[in-house]
Coordinates of C-alpha atoms in Angstrom, one line a residue:
I1 CA -49.0 0.2 102.0
P2 CA -47.2 -2.4 100.2
G3 CA -48.2 -2.6 96.5
A4 CA -50.3 0.6 96.5
K5 CA -49.9 3.4 94.1
R6 CA -49.2 6.7 96.0
Q7 CA -51.5 9.6 94.8
G8 CA -49.4 12.2 96.8
C9 CA -47.1 12.8 99.7
C10 CA -49.2 13.8 102.8
V11 CA -51.2 12.0 105.4
R12 CA -54.5 13.3 103.8
C13 CA -53.5 11.9 100.1
W14 CA -52.5 8.3 101.5
S15 CA -56.2 8.2 102.8
Q16 CA -57.3 8.6 99.1
T17 CA -55.1 6.0 97.7
I18 CA -56.6 3.3 95.3
I19 CA -55.8 -0.1 96.6
M20 CA -57.6 -2.4 94.2
S21 CA -60.8 -2.6 91.9
I22 CA -63.6 -4.6 93.4
K23 CA -66.6 -6.3 91.6
V24 CA -69.8 -5.4 93.2
K25 CA -71.9 -8.4 93.6
V26 CA -75.8 -8.3 93.8
S27 CA -77.5 -10.9 95.7
P28 CA -80.2 -13.2 93.9
R29 CA -82.3 -13.0 96.8
I30 CA -83.2 -9.5 96.0
V31 CA -85.7 -10.9 93.4
S32 CA -87.9 -11.7 96.3
N33 CA -87.4 -8.7 97.9
I34 CA -88.3 -6.5 95.0
A35 CA -91.5 -8.8 94.4
K36 CA -93.1 -7.4 97.5
I37 CA -93.8 -4.2 95.6
Y38 CA -96.8 -6.4 94.3
Q39 CA -99.5 -6.0 97.0
N40 CA -102.2 -7.9 95.2
T41 CA -102.5 -11.2 92.9
S42 CA -104.4 -9.4 90.1
R43 CA -101.2 -6.9 89.9
V44 CA -99.0 -9.9 89.5
F45 CA -101.0 -11.4 86.9
M46 CA -100.9 -8.1 84.9
E47 CA -97.2 -9.0 84.3
Y48 CA -97.7 -12.3 82.4
I49 CA -100.7 -10.9 80.4
D50 CA -98.5 -7.7 79.6
N51 CA -95.7 -10.1 78.3
S52 CA -98.1 -12.0 76.0
L53 CA -99.4 -8.6 74.6
D54 CA -95.7 -7.6 74.1
S55 CA -95.2 -10.7 71.9
G56 CA -98.3 -10.0 70.0
E57 CA -97.1 -6.4 69.4
K58 CA -94.4 -8.0 67.2
L59 CA -97.2 -9.5 65.0
F60 CA -99.2 -6.4 65.2
E61 CA -96.6 -4.0 64.0
N62 CA -95.0 -6.3 61.3
N63 CA -98.3 -6.6 59.5
N64 CA -99.5 -3.0 59.2
R65 CA -100.8 -2.4 62.6
K66 CA -103.0 -5.6 62.5
Y67 CA -103.0 -9.0 63.7
P68 CA -102.5 -11.6 61.0
Y69 CA -104.8 -14.0 62.9
K70 CA -106.8 -14.2 66.1
V71 CA -104.3 -13.6 68.9
Q72 CA -105.6 -15.4 72.0
I73 CA -104.4 -14.9 75.7
S74 CA -106.0 -17.4 78.2
I75 CA -105.8 -17.2 81.9
T76 CA -106.8 -20.6 83.6
I77 CA -107.2 -20.9 87.2
D78 CA -107.5 -24.5 88.4
P79 CA -109.2 -24.3 92.1
E80 CA -108.6 -27.8 92.5
A81 CA -104.8 -28.0 91.9
K82 CA -104.2 -24.2 93.0
T83 CA -102.4 -23.4 89.9
V84 CA -102.6 -20.3 87.4
T85 CA -101.7 -20.7 83.7
F86 CA -101.3 -18.0 81.2
E87 CA -101.1 -19.1 77.7
D88 CA -100.7 -17.1 74.5
N89 CA -100.4 -17.9 70.7
C90 CA -97.9 -15.4 69.7
V91 CA -94.3 -15.5 68.6
G92 CA -92.8 -17.4 71.5
M93 CA -89.1 -17.2 72.6
D94 CA -86.0 -19.0 71.3
K95 CA -83.4 -20.5 73.9
D96 CA -81.4 -17.8 74.4
N97 CA -84.2 -15.3 75.1
L98 CA -85.5 -18.0 77.5
L99 CA -82.4 -18.2 79.3
R100 CA -82.3 -14.4 79.8
I101 CA -85.1 -14.8 82.4
V102 CA -82.9 -15.9 84.8
Q103 CA -79.3 -14.9 83.8
N104 CA -80.1 -11.2 83.1
I105 CA -82.4 -10.1 85.5
G106 CA -83.1 -6.3 85.1
D107 CA -81.7 -6.3 81.6
S108 CA -84.7 -7.0 79.5
N109 CA -84.0 -6.9 75.7
K110 CA -87.2 -5.1 75.3
K111 CA -86.1 -1.9 76.8
N112 CA -85.1 -0.4 73.6
D113 CA -88.0 -1.6 71.7
F114 CA -90.2 1.2 70.9
T115 CA -93.4 -1.1 70.4
T116 CA -93.2 -3.2 73.6
N117 CA -93.8 -2.2 77.1
G118 CA -91.2 -4.0 78.8
Q119 CA -88.4 -2.2 80.7
F120 CA -86.7 -4.1 83.3
G121 CA -87.0 -7.7 82.6
F122 CA -88.4 -8.2 86.1
G123 CA -92.0 -8.7 85.6
I124 CA -91.6 -12.5 84.8
H125 CA -90.2 -12.7 88.4
A126 CA -93.5 -11.1 89.8
Y127 CA -94.6 -14.7 90.8
A128 CA -92.0 -14.7 93.7
A129 CA -94.6 -12.3 95.6
C130 CA -97.3 -14.8 96.0
A131 CA -96.0 -18.3 94.9
N132 CA -93.3 -20.8 95.2
R133 CA -92.7 -21.9 91.7
M134 CA -92.9 -21.0 88.0
E135 CA -92.6 -23.0 84.8
V136 CA -92.4 -21.3 81.4
L137 CA -92.7 -23.1 78.1
T138 CA -92.1 -21.5 74.8
L139 CA -92.0 -22.3 71.1
T140 CA -91.4 -20.4 67.9
L141 CA -92.8 -21.2 64.6
A142 CA -89.2 -21.7 63.4
S143 CA -87.8 -23.9 66.1
R144 CA -88.1 -27.8 66.1
V145 CA -88.2 -28.2 69.8
A146 CA -89.8 -26.4 72.7
Y147 CA -88.1 -25.4 75.6
K148 CA -89.2 -25.3 79.3
I149 CA -87.6 -23.7 82.4
K150 CA -88.5 -24.3 86.0
V151 CA -87.8 -21.7 88.7
D152 CA -88.3 -21.9 92.4
R153 CA -88.0 -18.9 94.5
N154 CA -86.4 -21.0 97.2
A155 CA -83.7 -22.4 95.0
Y156 CA -81.1 -19.8 95.9
T157 CA -77.2 -20.2 96.1
E158 CA -74.4 -17.5 96.5
E159 CA -74.0 -18.0 92.9
G160 CA -77.3 -17.3 91.8
E161 CA -80.6 -18.9 91.1
I162 CA -80.8 -22.6 90.1
A163 CA -83.2 -23.3 87.4
D164 CA -83.8 -26.4 85.0
L165 CA -83.8 -26.1 81.4
I166 CA -86.0 -28.8 79.4
E167 CA -85.9 -29.4 75.8
F168 CA -88.6 -31.8 74.1
P169 CA -90.1 -32.0 70.4
R170 CA -92.6 -29.3 69.4
E171 CA -95.1 -32.3 68.4
K172 CA -95.8 -32.4 72.4
V173 CA -96.8 -28.9 72.6
S174 CA -100.3 -28.0 72.2
I175 CA -99.6 -24.7 70.4
K176 CA -97.8 -23.8 67.0
S177 CA -95.9 -20.9 68.7
G178 CA -96.4 -19.0 71.9
T179 CA -95.5 -19.2 75.3
I180 CA -97.2 -21.0 78.5
V181 CA -96.6 -19.7 82.0
K182 CA -97.6 -21.8 85.0
L183 CA -97.7 -20.8 88.8
F184 CA -97.7 -23.3 91.5
D185 CA -97.7 -23.5 95.2
F186 CA -99.4 -20.2 96.1
D187 CA -99.3 -18.8 99.5
N188 CA -102.6 -19.4 101.1
D189 CA -103.4 -15.6 101.9
W190 CA -102.6 -14.8 98.5
W191 CA -104.7 -17.6 96.9
R192 CA -107.9 -16.8 98.8
E193 CA -108.1 -13.4 97.1
I194 CA -107.9 -14.6 93.5
T195 CA -111.4 -14.4 92.1
P196 CA -112.3 -14.4 88.2
Q197 CA -114.5 -11.3 88.4
E198 CA -111.9 -9.2 90.2
L199 CA -109.2 -10.3 87.7
K200 CA -111.5 -9.5 84.6
N201 CA -112.3 -6.1 86.1
E202 CA -108.5 -5.5 86.5
I203 CA -107.5 -7.0 83.0
E204 CA -110.3 -4.6 81.5
K205 CA -109.2 -1.4 83.3
H206 CA -105.5 -2.1 82.8
F207 CA -105.8 -3.1 79.1
E208 CA -108.7 -1.0 77.8
Q209 CA -106.8 0.4 74.8
L210 CA -105.6 -2.8 73.6
L211 CA -108.9 -4.8 74.0
A212 CA -110.5 -2.6 71.5
R213 CA -108.3 -4.1 68.7
D214 CA -109.8 -6.5 66.2
Q215 CA -108.5 -9.8 66.5
L216 CA -107.3 -9.8 70.2
Q217 CA -109.1 -11.8 72.8
I218 CA -108.4 -12.2 76.5
K219 CA -110.3 -14.8 78.4
I220 CA -110.5 -16.2 81.9
A221 CA -111.4 -19.7 82.7
Y222 CA -112.2 -20.7 86.2
G223 CA -113.1 -24.3 86.5
K224 CA -116.1 -24.6 84.1
E225 CA -116.8 -21.1 83.9
E226 CA -115.1 -18.8 81.1
E227 CA -115.2 -14.8 80.8
I228 CA -114.4 -12.8 77.9
C229 CA -112.7 -9.3 78.6
Q230 CA -114.3 -6.5 77.1
P231 CA -113.1 -2.9 76.2
F232 CA -114.7 0.2 77.6
N233 CA -116.8 2.1 75.4
Y234 CA -116.5 5.7 76.0
D235 CA -119.3 6.6 73.0
S236 CA -121.9 4.7 75.3
F237 CA -121.9 8.1 77.6
L238 CA -123.4 11.4 76.2
G239 CA -121.1 14.2 76.6
T240 CA -118.3 16.7 75.4
K241 CA -115.2 15.3 73.9
I242 CA -111.8 17.1 74.4
E243 CA -109.4 15.6 72.0
K244 CA -105.7 16.8 71.1
E245 CA -102.8 15.0 69.4
V246 CA -99.2 16.4 70.6
T247 CA -96.6 15.6 67.8
E248 CA -93.9 17.9 68.9
L249 CA -92.8 19.2 72.1
E250 CA -91.1 22.5 72.8
R251 CA -88.9 23.6 75.8
R252 CA -86.7 26.8 76.1
G253 CA -87.1 27.5 72.3
T254 CA -86.1 23.9 71.3
K255 CA -88.7 22.0 69.5
S256 CA -88.5 18.2 69.1
I257 CA -90.7 15.9 66.9
L258 CA -92.2 12.8 68.5
Q259 CA -91.7 9.4 66.8
S260 CA -95.6 8.4 68.2
P261 CA -97.9 11.3 69.2
V262 CA -99.3 11.8 72.7
K263 CA -102.8 11.4 72.3
I264 CA -105.3 13.2 74.7
Y265 CA -108.7 11.9 74.7
L266 CA -111.1 13.3 77.6
K267 CA -114.9 13.3 77.8
I268 CA -116.9 15.7 80.0
T269 CA -120.0 13.2 80.6
E270 CA -123.6 14.3 81.4
D271 CA -123.9 11.5 83.7
I272 CA -121.6 10.2 86.4
V273 CA -119.3 7.5 85.4
S274 CA -118.5 5.3 88.2
N275 CA -115.0 4.5 89.1
K276 CA -113.6 5.7 85.6
R277 CA -111.4 8.6 86.3
P278 CA -108.9 9.7 83.4
I279 CA -105.8 7.7 83.2
F280 CA -102.4 7.8 82.1
V281 CA -101.8 4.9 79.3
N282 CA -98.2 4.0 78.0
K283 CA -98.5 2.0 74.8
G284 CA -102.1 0.9 75.5
R285 CA -101.5 0.0 79.2
R286 CA -102.7 1.6 82.0
I287 CA -100.4 3.3 84.2
E288 CA -102.5 5.0 87.0
E289 CA -105.3 7.5 87.6
I290 CA -104.0 11.1 86.4
Q291 CA -105.3 12.4 89.7
A292 CA -103.0 9.6 91.6
I293 CA -99.8 10.4 89.9
K294 CA -98.0 12.4 92.7
S295 CA -95.9 14.0 90.0
F296 CA -98.4 15.3 88.1
R297 CA -100.6 16.4 90.9
A298 CA -97.9 18.4 92.2
K299 CA -97.9 20.6 89.1
S300 CA -101.9 20.9 88.7
K301 CA -103.8 24.0 89.3
Y302 CA -106.8 22.1 90.1
R303 CA -105.7 18.6 91.2
T304 CA -108.4 16.4 92.4
G305 CA -110.9 19.0 91.8
L306 CA -110.7 18.3 88.2
W307 CA -108.9 15.0 87.5
A308 CA -111.3 13.1 90.1
H309 CA -114.4 14.7 89.0
N310 CA -117.3 12.1 88.8
N311 CA -118.2 13.6 85.2
L312 CA -114.7 13.5 83.9
T313 CA -113.3 10.4 82.2
G314 CA -110.8 9.5 79.4
Y315 CA -107.1 8.9 78.8
I316 CA -103.8 10.1 77.9
E317 CA -101.4 8.1 75.8
V318 CA -97.8 8.9 76.2
A319 CA -96.7 6.4 73.8
G320 CA -93.4 5.3 75.2
L321 CA -92.3 9.0 75.7
L322 CA -92.2 8.7 79.4
N323 CA -91.1 5.8 81.5
P324 CA -93.1 4.0 84.1
T325 CA -91.2 3.7 87.5
L326 CA -90.9 -0.1 88.4
P327 CA -94.2 -0.5 90.4
R328 CA -95.7 1.5 87.5
D329 CA -97.5 4.0 89.4
D330 CA -95.8 7.1 88.3
F331 CA -93.4 8.4 85.6
E332 CA -89.5 8.5 86.0
R333 CA -88.2 12.1 86.3
S334 CA -87.2 13.6 83.0
T335 CA -87.3 16.5 80.5
N336 CA -90.0 14.7 78.5
R337 CA -92.2 14.3 81.8
Q338 CA -92.0 18.1 82.2
M339 CA -93.0 18.9 78.8
V340 CA -95.7 16.3 78.4
Y341 CA -97.1 17.7 81.7
E342 CA -97.0 21.4 80.6
E343 CA -99.2 20.4 77.5
I344 CA -101.7 18.9 79.7
L345 CA -101.8 21.8 82.0
K346 CA -102.5 24.2 79.4
M347 CA -106.0 22.2 78.7
E348 CA -107.0 22.8 82.5
D349 CA -108.9 25.8 82.5
E350 CA -111.2 24.8 79.6
I351 CA -111.9 21.6 81.3
Y352 CA -112.5 23.1 84.7
E353 CA -115.1 25.4 83.5
A354 CA -116.9 22.8 81.5
L355 CA -117.2 20.8 84.8
Q356 CA -118.3 23.8 86.8
A357 CA -121.2 24.1 84.3
I358 CA -121.9 20.5 84.9
N359 CA -121.8 21.1 88.6
K360 CA -124.5 23.9 88.4
R361 CA -126.9 21.8 86.4
S362 CA -126.7 18.9 88.9
E363 CA -126.8 21.0 92.2
S364 CA -130.5 21.6 91.7
A365 CA -131.4 17.7 91.6
N366 CA -128.9 17.3 94.3
M367 CA -130.7 19.8 96.7
N368 CA -133.9 18.0 95.7
K369 CA -132.6 15.1 97.5
L370 CA -131.9 16.9 100.6
E371 CA -135.2 18.5 100.5
D372 CA -136.8 15.2 100.3
L373 CA -134.8 13.9 103.3
L374 CA -135.7 16.8 105.4
S375 CA -139.6 16.6 104.6
S376 CA -139.4 12.7 105.3
A377 CA -137.7 13.4 108.9
L378 CA -140.2 16.5 109.7
S379 CA -143.2 14.3 108.8
K380 CA -142.1 11.6 111.2
L381 CA -141.7 14.2 114.1
A382 CA -144.9 16.0 113.2
R383 CA -146.7 12.7 113.7
Q384 CA -145.4 12.5 117.2
D385 CA -146.5 15.9 117.9
Y386 CA -149.8 15.0 116.5
L387 CA -150.4 12.2 119.2
R388 CA -148.7 14.5 121.9
F389 CA -151.2 17.0 121.8
R390 CA -154.5 15.1 121.4
T391 CA -156.9 15.0 124.2
S392 CA -157.8 11.4 123.9
I393 CA -156.9 8.5 121.7
S394 CA -159.9 7.5 119.3
Q395 CA -160.7 3.9 119.4
G396 CA -160.8 1.5 116.3
T397 CA -164.1 0.8 114.6
D398 CA -165.4 -2.3 113.8
V399 CA -166.8 -3.0 110.3
N400 CA -170.4 -4.2 109.9
F401 CA -171.5 -6.5 107.3
E402 CA -175.1 -7.4 106.1
E403 CA -176.1 -10.8 104.6
L404 CA -178.0 -10.2 101.3
E405 CA -179.9 -13.0 99.3
G406 CA -177.8 -14.2 96.7
S407 CA -174.7 -12.3 97.5
D408 CA -171.7 -12.6 99.7
L409 CA -171.0 -10.1 102.6
L410 CA -171.8 -6.6 102.0
L411 CA -170.1 -3.4 103.5
K412 CA -172.5 -1.3 105.5
T413 CA -172.3 2.4 105.1
K414 CA -171.0 4.1 108.1
K415 CA -173.2 6.6 109.5
E416 CA -172.6 10.1 110.8
G417 CA -171.1 10.7 113.9
G418 CA -168.8 7.7 114.2
G419 CA -170.9 4.7 114.4
G420 CA -170.0 1.1 113.7
G421 CA -169.5 0.3 117.3
G422 CA -166.7 2.7 118.1
K423 CA -166.7 5.3 120.7
K424 CA -167.5 8.9 119.9
T425 CA -164.4 11.1 120.3
E426 CA -164.4 14.4 121.9
E427 CA -165.7 17.4 119.8
H428 CA -162.5 19.4 120.3
Q429 CA -160.7 16.3 118.7
T430 CA -160.6 18.0 115.1
E431 CA -157.1 18.1 113.9
D432 CA -155.8 21.6 112.4
I433 CA -152.1 20.5 112.4
P434 CA -150.8 22.1 109.2
V435 CA -150.6 19.4 106.5
V436 CA -149.7 18.8 102.8
E437 CA -152.2 17.1 100.6
T438 CA -151.3 13.9 98.8
Q439 CA -152.0 14.0 95.0
D440 CA -154.5 10.9 93.8
E441 CA -154.1 10.8 90.1
T442 CA -156.4 7.7 90.2
K443 CA -160.2 8.1 89.2
L444 CA -161.1 5.9 92.0
K445 CA -161.0 8.6 94.6
G446 CA -161.8 8.0 98.2
K447 CA -161.2 10.2 101.2
E448 CA -158.3 12.7 100.8
G449 CA -155.1 11.4 102.3
K450 CA -153.0 13.8 104.3
K451 CA -149.7 13.8 106.0
S452 CA -148.2 15.6 108.8
G453 CA -145.6 18.1 108.8
F454 CA -144.2 20.7 105.9
N455 CA -142.3 20.5 102.8
V456 CA -138.8 21.8 103.1
E457 CA -137.5 23.9 100.1
F458 CA -134.2 25.7 99.5
S459 CA -133.9 29.0 97.7
D460 CA -131.2 31.1 95.9
R461 CA -133.1 34.1 96.7
E462 CA -132.0 36.7 99.6
Q463 CA -134.7 37.8 102.1
R464 CA -134.5 40.6 104.5
K465 CA -136.4 42.0 107.5
A466 CA -137.6 45.6 107.2
D467 CA -134.4 46.7 109.0
G468 CA -132.2 44.9 106.3
T469 CA -131.3 42.0 108.4
L470 CA -131.0 38.6 106.2
I471 CA -133.5 36.2 107.1
R472 CA -132.2 32.5 107.4
S473 CA -135.4 30.7 107.0
D474 CA -139.4 31.5 106.7
Y475 CA -142.7 29.8 106.4
I476 CA -144.5 29.9 103.6
E477 CA -148.4 29.5 103.5
G478 CA -149.4 26.5 102.1
G479 CA -146.9 24.2 104.0
A480 CA -143.5 24.9 102.9
I481 CA -140.4 26.0 105.3
I482 CA -137.8 27.9 103.1
I483 CA -134.2 27.6 103.9
Y484 CA -132.1 30.4 102.2
K485 CA -128.9 29.3 100.9
S486 CA -127.3 32.6 100.4
H487 CA -127.4 33.6 104.3
P488 CA -123.9 33.5 105.3
D489 CA -124.6 31.2 108.3
F490 CA -125.7 28.7 105.9
Q491 CA -122.8 29.2 103.4
E492 CA -120.4 29.0 106.3
R493 CA -121.8 25.5 107.1
L494 CA -121.9 24.4 103.7
K495 CA -118.9 22.0 103.0
K496 CA -118.0 20.8 99.3
T497 CA -116.1 18.0 98.3
N498 CA -112.8 18.9 96.0
Q499 CA -115.3 18.0 92.9
G500 CA -117.8 20.5 93.9
E501 CA -120.2 18.0 95.4
M502 CA -122.1 19.2 98.7
K503 CA -121.6 17.3 101.7
I504 CA -123.6 16.7 104.7
T505 CA -121.8 17.7 107.8
E506 CA -122.4 17.9 111.5
R507 CA -122.8 21.8 111.7
L508 CA -124.9 21.7 108.5
V509 CA -127.4 19.2 110.3
S510 CA -127.5 21.3 113.4
Y511 CA -128.3 24.4 111.5
L512 CA -131.0 23.0 109.6
A513 CA -132.5 21.0 112.7
S514 CA -132.6 24.5 114.4
E515 CA -134.0 26.5 111.6
I516 CA -136.9 24.1 111.0
A517 CA -137.7 23.6 114.4
I518 CA -138.4 27.4 114.7
Q519 CA -140.6 27.7 111.9
Y520 CA -142.2 24.4 112.4
K521 CA -143.1 25.2 116.2
D522 CA -143.8 28.7 115.5
K523 CA -146.6 27.6 113.2
F524 CA -147.5 24.7 114.9
F525 CA -148.5 26.6 118.3
A526 CA -150.1 29.2 116.2
V527 CA -152.5 26.7 114.6
R528 CA -153.0 24.6 117.9
G529 CA -153.0 27.7 120.2
K530 CA -156.5 27.0 121.6
Q531 CA -155.6 23.6 122.7
P532 CA -155.3 23.7 126.6
E533 CA -152.0 21.9 126.6
V534 CA -150.2 24.1 124.1
Q535 CA -151.7 27.3 126.0
A536 CA -149.9 26.0 129.0
I537 CA -146.8 25.7 127.4
M538 CA -147.0 29.1 125.6
N539 CA -147.6 30.6 129.1
Q540 CA -144.3 29.4 130.5
R541 CA -141.8 30.9 128.3
K542 CA -138.9 28.7 129.4
D543 CA -140.9 25.6 128.7
L544 CA -141.6 26.9 125.3
F545 CA -137.7 27.2 124.6
V546 CA -137.1 24.0 126.0
D547 CA -140.0 22.5 123.8
I548 CA -138.3 24.1 120.7
V549 CA -134.7 22.7 121.6
S550 CA -135.9 19.4 122.2
F551 CA -137.5 19.2 119.0
S552 CA -134.5 20.4 117.4
Y553 CA -132.3 17.7 119.1
Q554 CA -134.9 15.1 117.8
F555 CA -134.7 16.3 114.3
E556 CA -130.7 16.3 114.5
S557 CA -130.9 12.8 115.8
I558 CA -132.8 11.6 112.7
L559 CA -130.3 13.3 110.4
Q560 CA -127.2 11.8 111.9
P561 CA -126.9 8.7 109.7
F562 CA -126.7 10.9 106.7
V563 CA -123.7 13.0 108.1
G564 CA -120.7 12.4 105.8
K565 CA -122.4 11.7 102.7
N566 CA -122.3 13.4 99.5
L567 CA -125.7 14.5 98.0
L568 CA -124.4 13.3 94.6
T569 CA -124.5 9.8 95.9
L570 CA -127.0 10.1 98.3
E571 CA -129.9 7.9 97.2
S572 CA -133.6 8.8 96.9
V573 CA -135.3 8.8 100.4
G574 CA -138.8 8.0 101.1
D575 CA -140.1 8.2 104.6
V576 CA -137.0 8.3 107.0
E577 CA -136.9 5.2 109.4

């Protein structure tokens, strides 16, 4: 090959000859493609708020970890113009740093700054996921002029991105120093999902550690409405704290002192904390829930059984020791990651044991919910049986009134024997169906109310027949059907979530319906055995079995809407529909 440098003398060597050095060119269109990692506007907006917080961090660190004045970050959503503006009163950028936004994509000058969160210099271009245009205006205290740059995601050439840089006097700017980012021309699908409440929730979740600082405020304006973002208050929940600071890491006998400690703050709460599972935090910014980080979950002994538990909340601040991936939903593979994970894993047994104690305390209350549900369902079917076995339907009675002098109408006392205009029911109409009497705590007590059916209760005890066979269920005089939880058939059908919460399943519903049907029908026929219709059924064994199975099917059908629900989240039930 003319002009080539031979690296050897054989044909194989000729195939490895260096012909020339070439320059690898990256198309600027890659910006739009990378922006597709963002799946919602709230996550896009976090990038611009994060940049403002990074700017404020310089003030914080240079002033003994305090803000020298009230740092304000404002997000203004204009529903008429369909624009979103992010404004801060922090340090701003000079001309060179502003130009880096478009000239040095992926090469952030913050990546070696321990105090800030930026790594790639790409976050400013997140707008390309949802909008066509962006304007960035910035001003420093020392500058006499302000600079604005206009960027359009559609304005690309083979040489790169076309952007306009504008310069004008600082007197024309509303801020003394800081940065204003404005996004225009949103895609319709993305614009429709912008809501101030969702954005507020995301900010409070994403920056909860920073929001707790004095002299920092993040606010959202939507039309004439304004919302101030608030930090999460862990102290508002009763529970046990587990705290640890890791100041050094050790691997294979080598120790390294950390520039900033890894802080572990976890809390096992008495009550459920909704949507607040423990999170990884980096420099005050939420990375992701611990249970959702794949690299950590793969090493965890208990996985979601611990880290997704409803009674566990808190955070682990990795303080810049670990680098988030580009979408910030995991950490880059590194030795530091392995060592930090090992420190956390050492605490898992202690946390898991404490959570198991919480599970045992709450299990009784959760089973009470199921008892109420079953009792209510049984009451409904018992009322149907009551009507089925009646020999006649009693008619309603008219109410008689007498007119007294100087008085309005007075209710006339009903005579013995069912007077008042109604027809007397047959003597064998007396109802002896097993009932549970209701309580009346008032002093004005009339006729005692009754309800059909039995209470259903669960027991941890083990009951056996004379031959030693375990009993699945039983009837206790006084109106209670007992389901024995220790029986293997019950345990086999008992499913729990990874967090130890009992779940209502199809098999459990069938099991409960069958056991309750047997106990209920047995007692029902025993009490009502003298009725002709019942006696007829009892004289035909097949019809008796069919009746019990039919009752079981009815009971199972009533419980179907509850299949798949956790007892923990099951609302209190009254009379089943």
